[in-house]
mmCIF file of C-alpha atoms and ligand atoms in Angstrom:
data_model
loop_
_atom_site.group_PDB
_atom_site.id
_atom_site.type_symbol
_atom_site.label_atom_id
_atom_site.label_comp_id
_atom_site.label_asym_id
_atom_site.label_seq_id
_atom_site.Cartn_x
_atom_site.Cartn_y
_atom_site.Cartn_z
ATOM 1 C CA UNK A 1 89.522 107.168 77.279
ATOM 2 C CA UNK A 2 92.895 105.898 76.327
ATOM 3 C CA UNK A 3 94.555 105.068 73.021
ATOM 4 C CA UNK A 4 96.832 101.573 73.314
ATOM 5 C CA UNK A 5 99.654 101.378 70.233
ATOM 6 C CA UNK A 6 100.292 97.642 70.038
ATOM 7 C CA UNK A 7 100.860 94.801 67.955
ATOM 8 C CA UNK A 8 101.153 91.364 68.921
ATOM 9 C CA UNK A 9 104.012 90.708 71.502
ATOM 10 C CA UNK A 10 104.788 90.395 74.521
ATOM 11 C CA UNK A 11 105.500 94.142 75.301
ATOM 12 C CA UNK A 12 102.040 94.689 73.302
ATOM 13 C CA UNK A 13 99.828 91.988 75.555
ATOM 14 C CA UNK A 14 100.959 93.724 78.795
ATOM 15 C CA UNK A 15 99.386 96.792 78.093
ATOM 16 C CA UNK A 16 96.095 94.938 77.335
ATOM 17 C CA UNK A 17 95.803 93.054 79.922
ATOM 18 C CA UNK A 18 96.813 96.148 82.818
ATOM 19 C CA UNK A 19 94.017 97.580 80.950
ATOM 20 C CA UNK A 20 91.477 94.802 80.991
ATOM 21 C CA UNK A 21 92.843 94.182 84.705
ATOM 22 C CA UNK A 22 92.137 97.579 85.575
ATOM 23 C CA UNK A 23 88.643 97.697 83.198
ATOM 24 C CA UNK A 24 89.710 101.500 81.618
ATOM 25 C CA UNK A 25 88.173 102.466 78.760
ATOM 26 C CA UNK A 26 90.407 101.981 75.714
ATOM 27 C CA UNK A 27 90.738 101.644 72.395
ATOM 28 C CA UNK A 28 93.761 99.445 70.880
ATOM 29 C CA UNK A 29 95.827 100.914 67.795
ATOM 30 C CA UNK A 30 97.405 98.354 66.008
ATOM 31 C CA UNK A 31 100.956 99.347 64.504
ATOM 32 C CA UNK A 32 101.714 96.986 61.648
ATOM 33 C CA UNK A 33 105.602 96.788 62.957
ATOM 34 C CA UNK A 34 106.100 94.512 59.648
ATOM 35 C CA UNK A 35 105.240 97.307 57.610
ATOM 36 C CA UNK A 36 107.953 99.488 59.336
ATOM 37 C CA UNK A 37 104.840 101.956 60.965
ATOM 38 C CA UNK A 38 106.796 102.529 63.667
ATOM 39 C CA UNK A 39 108.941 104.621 62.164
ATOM 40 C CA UNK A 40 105.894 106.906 61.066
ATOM 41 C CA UNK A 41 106.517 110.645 62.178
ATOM 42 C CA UNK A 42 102.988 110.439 63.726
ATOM 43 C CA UNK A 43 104.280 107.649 66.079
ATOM 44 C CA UNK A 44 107.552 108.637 66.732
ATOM 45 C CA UNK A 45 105.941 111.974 68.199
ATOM 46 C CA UNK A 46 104.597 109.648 71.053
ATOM 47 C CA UNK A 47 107.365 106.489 71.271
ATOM 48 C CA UNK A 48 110.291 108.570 70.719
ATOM 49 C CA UNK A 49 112.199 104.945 70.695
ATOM 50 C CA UNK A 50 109.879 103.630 67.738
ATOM 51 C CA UNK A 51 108.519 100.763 69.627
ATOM 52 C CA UNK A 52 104.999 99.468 70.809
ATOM 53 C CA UNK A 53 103.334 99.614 73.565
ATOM 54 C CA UNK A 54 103.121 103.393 74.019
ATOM 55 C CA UNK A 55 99.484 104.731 75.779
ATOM 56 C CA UNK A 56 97.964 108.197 74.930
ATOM 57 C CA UNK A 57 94.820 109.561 77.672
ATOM 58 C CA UNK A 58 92.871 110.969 75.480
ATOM 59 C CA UNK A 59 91.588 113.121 77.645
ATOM 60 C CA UNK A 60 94.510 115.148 78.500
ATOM 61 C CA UNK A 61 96.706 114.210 75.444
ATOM 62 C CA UNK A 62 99.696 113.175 77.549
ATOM 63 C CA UNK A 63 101.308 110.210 75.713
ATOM 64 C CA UNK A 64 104.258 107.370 77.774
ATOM 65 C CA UNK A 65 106.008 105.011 76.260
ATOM 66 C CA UNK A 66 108.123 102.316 77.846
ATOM 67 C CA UNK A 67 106.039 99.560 78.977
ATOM 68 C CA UNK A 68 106.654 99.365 82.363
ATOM 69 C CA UNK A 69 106.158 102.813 82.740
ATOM 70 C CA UNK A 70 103.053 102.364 81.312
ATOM 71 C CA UNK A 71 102.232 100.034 83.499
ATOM 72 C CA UNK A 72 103.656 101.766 86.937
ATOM 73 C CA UNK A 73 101.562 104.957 85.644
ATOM 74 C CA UNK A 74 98.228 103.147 85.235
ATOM 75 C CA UNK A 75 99.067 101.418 88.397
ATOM 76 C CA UNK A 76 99.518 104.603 90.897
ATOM 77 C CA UNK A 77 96.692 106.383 88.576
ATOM 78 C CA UNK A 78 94.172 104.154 89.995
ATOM 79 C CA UNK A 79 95.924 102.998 93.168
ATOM 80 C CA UNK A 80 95.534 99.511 92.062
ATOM 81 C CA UNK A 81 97.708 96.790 91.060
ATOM 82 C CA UNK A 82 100.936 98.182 92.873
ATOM 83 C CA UNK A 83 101.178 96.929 96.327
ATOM 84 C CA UNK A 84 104.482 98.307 97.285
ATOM 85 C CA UNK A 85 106.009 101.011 94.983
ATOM 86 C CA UNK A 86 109.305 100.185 95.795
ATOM 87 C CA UNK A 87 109.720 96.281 95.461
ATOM 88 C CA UNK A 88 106.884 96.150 92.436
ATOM 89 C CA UNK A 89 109.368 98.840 90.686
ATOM 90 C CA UNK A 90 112.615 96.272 91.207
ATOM 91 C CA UNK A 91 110.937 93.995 89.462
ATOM 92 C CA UNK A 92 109.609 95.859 86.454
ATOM 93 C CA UNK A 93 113.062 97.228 86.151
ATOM 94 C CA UNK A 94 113.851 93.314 85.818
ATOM 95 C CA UNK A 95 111.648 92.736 83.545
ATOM 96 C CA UNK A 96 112.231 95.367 81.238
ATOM 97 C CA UNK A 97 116.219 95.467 81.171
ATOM 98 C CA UNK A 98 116.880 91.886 81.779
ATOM 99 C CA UNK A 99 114.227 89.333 81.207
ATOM 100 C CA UNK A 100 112.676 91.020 77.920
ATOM 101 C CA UNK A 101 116.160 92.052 76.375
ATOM 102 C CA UNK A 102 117.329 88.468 76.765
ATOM 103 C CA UNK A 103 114.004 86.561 75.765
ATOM 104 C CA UNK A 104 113.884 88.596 72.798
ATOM 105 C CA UNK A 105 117.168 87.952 71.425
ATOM 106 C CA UNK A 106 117.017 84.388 72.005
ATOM 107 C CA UNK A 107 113.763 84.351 70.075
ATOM 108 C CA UNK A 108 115.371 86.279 67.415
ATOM 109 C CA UNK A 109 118.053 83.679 67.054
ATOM 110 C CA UNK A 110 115.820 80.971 67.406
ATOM 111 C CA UNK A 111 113.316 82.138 64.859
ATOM 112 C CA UNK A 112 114.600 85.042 62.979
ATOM 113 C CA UNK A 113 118.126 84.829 62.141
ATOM 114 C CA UNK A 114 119.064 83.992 58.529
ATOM 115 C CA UNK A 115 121.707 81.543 59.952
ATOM 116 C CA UNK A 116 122.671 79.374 62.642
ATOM 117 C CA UNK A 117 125.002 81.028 64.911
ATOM 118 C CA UNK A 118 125.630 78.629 68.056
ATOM 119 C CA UNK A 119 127.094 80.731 70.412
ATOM 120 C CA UNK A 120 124.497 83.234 70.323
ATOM 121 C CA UNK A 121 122.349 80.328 70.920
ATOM 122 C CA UNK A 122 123.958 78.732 73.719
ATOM 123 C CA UNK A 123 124.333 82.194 75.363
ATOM 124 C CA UNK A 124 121.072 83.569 75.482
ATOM 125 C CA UNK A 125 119.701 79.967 76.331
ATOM 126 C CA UNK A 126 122.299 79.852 79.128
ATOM 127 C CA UNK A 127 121.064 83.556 80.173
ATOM 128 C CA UNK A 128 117.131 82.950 79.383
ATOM 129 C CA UNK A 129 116.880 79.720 82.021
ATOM 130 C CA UNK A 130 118.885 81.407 84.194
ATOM 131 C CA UNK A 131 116.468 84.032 84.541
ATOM 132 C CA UNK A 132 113.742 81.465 84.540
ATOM 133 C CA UNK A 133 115.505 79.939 87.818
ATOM 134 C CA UNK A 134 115.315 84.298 89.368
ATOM 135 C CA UNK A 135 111.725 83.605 89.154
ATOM 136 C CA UNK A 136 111.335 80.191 90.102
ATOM 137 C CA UNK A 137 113.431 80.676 93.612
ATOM 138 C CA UNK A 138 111.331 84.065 93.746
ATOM 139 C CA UNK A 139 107.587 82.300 93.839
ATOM 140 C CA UNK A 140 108.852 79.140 95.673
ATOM 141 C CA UNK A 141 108.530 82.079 98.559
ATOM 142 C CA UNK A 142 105.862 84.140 97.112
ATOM 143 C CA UNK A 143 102.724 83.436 95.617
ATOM 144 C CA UNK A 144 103.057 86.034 93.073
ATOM 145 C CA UNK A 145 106.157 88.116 91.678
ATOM 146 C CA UNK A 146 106.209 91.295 93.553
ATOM 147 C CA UNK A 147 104.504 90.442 96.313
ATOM 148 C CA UNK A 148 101.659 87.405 97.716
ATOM 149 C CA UNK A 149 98.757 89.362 95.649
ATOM 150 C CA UNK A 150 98.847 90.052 91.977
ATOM 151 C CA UNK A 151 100.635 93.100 90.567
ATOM 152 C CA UNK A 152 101.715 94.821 88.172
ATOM 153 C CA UNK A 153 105.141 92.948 88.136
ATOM 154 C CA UNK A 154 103.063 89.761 87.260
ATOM 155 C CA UNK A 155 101.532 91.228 84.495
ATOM 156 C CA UNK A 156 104.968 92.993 83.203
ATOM 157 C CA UNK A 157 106.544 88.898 83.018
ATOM 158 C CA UNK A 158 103.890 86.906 82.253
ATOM 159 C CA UNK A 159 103.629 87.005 78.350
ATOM 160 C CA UNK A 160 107.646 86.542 78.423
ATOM 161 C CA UNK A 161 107.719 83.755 80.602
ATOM 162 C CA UNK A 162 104.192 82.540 78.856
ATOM 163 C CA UNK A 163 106.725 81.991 75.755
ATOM 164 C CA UNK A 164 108.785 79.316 77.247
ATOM 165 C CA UNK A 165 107.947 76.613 74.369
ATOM 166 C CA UNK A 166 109.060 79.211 71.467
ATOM 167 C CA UNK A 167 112.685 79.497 73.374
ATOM 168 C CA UNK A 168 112.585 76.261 73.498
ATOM 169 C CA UNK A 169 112.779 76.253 77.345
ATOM 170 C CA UNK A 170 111.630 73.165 79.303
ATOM 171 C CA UNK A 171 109.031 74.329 81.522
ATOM 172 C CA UNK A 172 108.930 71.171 83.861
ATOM 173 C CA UNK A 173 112.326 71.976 85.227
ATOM 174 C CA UNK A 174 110.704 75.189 86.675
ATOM 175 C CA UNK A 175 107.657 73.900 88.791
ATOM 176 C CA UNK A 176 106.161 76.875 90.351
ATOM 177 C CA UNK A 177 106.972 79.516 87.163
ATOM 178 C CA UNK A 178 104.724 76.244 85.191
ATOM 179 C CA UNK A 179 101.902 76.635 88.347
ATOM 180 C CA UNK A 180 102.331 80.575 88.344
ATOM 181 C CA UNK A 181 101.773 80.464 84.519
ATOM 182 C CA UNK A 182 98.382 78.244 84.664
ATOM 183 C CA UNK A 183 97.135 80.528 87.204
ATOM 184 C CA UNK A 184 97.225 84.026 85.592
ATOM 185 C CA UNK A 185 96.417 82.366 82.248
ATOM 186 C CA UNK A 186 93.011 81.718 83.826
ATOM 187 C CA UNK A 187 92.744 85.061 85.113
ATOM 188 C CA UNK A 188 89.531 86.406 82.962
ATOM 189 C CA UNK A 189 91.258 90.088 81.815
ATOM 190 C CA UNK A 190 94.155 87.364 80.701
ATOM 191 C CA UNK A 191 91.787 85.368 78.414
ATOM 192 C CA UNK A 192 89.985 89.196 76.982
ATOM 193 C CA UNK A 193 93.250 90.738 76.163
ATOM 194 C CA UNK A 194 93.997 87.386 73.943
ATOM 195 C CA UNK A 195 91.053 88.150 71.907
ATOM 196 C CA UNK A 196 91.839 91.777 71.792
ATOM 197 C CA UNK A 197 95.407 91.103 70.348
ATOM 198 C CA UNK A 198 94.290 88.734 67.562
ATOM 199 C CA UNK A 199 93.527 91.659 65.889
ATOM 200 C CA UNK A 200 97.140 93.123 66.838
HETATM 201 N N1 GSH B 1 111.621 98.170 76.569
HETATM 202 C C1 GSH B 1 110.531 98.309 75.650
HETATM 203 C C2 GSH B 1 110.642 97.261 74.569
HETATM 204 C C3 GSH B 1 109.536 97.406 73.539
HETATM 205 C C4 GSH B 1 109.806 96.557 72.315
HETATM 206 O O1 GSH B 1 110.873 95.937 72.155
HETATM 207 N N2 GSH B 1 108.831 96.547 71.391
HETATM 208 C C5 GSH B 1 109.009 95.815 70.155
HETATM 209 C C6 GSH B 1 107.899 94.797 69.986
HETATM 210 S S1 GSH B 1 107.887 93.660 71.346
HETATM 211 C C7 GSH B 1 108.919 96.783 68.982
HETATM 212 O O2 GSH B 1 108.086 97.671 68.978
HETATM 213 N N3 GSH B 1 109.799 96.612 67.982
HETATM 214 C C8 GSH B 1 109.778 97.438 66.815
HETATM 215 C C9 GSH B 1 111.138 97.908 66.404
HETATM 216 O O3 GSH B 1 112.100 97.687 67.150
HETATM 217 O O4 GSH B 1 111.266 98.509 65.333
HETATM 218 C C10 GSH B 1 109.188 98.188 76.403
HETATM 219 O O5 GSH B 1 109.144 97.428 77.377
HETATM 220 O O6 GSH B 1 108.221 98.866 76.026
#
């Protein structure tokens, strides 16, 4: 049995949906980031960084934070979901220092900033569709991110990429991110971990 901190982002949906993917037994723990409980000392024991997702096996009481770690642990745990270590690893490493980091702050700017600052703007929209055109040029070759079959990698992107209307990013201009997107939003453990994060 596993404990999932999350609320409802991005970072949070991976983590539900590697564990729907992977059908583990889980329970989610929603962490009110509004209401500043990441910063409780009770969290902070197990996401040193004060951020969701972080997973705790219940069983053993070992606790990871990070993601993509999360997600490259469950993977190799049950031998599923990571075709090649090596290449599925290049892109979570993507994913978590470049297209997350840049998606976010773009979002922020977008939606959260108490005033219009242009250049931030035009820079992280620059730096968001560029990253949009890594992927497309990566599955006009491959029929998933990491490799032909689903991974881990795809699950690590998809709720970023998934967010393309809220950046304001036009997702015709990126035909086979807009096909990739359709498919694993049809995926069933994709449609279950939306439910599960209403709560979140
Ligand atoms: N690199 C981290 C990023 C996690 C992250 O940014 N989480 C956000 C929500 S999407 C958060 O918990 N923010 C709370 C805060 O910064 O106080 C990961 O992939 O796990």
């Amino acid at each position: 049995m596993y404990t999932a901190y999350v609320a409802d982002t991005p970072n949070g949906r991976k983590l539900i949906i590697a564990l729907e993917e992977l059908g583990l037994d889980y329970r989610v723990r929603h962490v009110d980031l509004g209401a500043g409980e990441q910063f409780a000392p009770d969290f902070l024991e197990i996401s040193p960084n004060n951020k969701i997702p972080a997973l705790v096996d219940e069983r053993t009481g070992r606790s990871l934070f990070e993601s993509c770690a999360i997600l490259y642990h469950l993977g190799q745990a049950t031998g599923r979901l990571i075709p090649d270590s090596d290449v599925v690893l290049q892109w979570l490493f993507l994913q978590a220092a470049s297209v997350g980091p840049m998606l976010g702050q773009l979002w922020w700017f977008r939606h959260a900033a108490p005033e219009r600052n242009g250049m931030a703007l035009d820079r992280y929209t620059r730096e968001t569709q560029r990253l949009y055109g890594v992927i497309e040029r990566r599955l006009a070759v491959s029929n998933h991110i990491a490799a032909d079959e689903y991974s881990m990698a795809d699950i690590a992107f998809y709720p970023w990429l998934a967010t393309h209307d809220e950046l304001g990013i036009d997702i015709r201009a990126y035909p086979h991110v807009d096909a990739w997107l359709r498919r694993i939003a049809e995926r069933p453990a994709v449609v279950r971990s939306q439910l599960k994060m209403r709560k979140a």
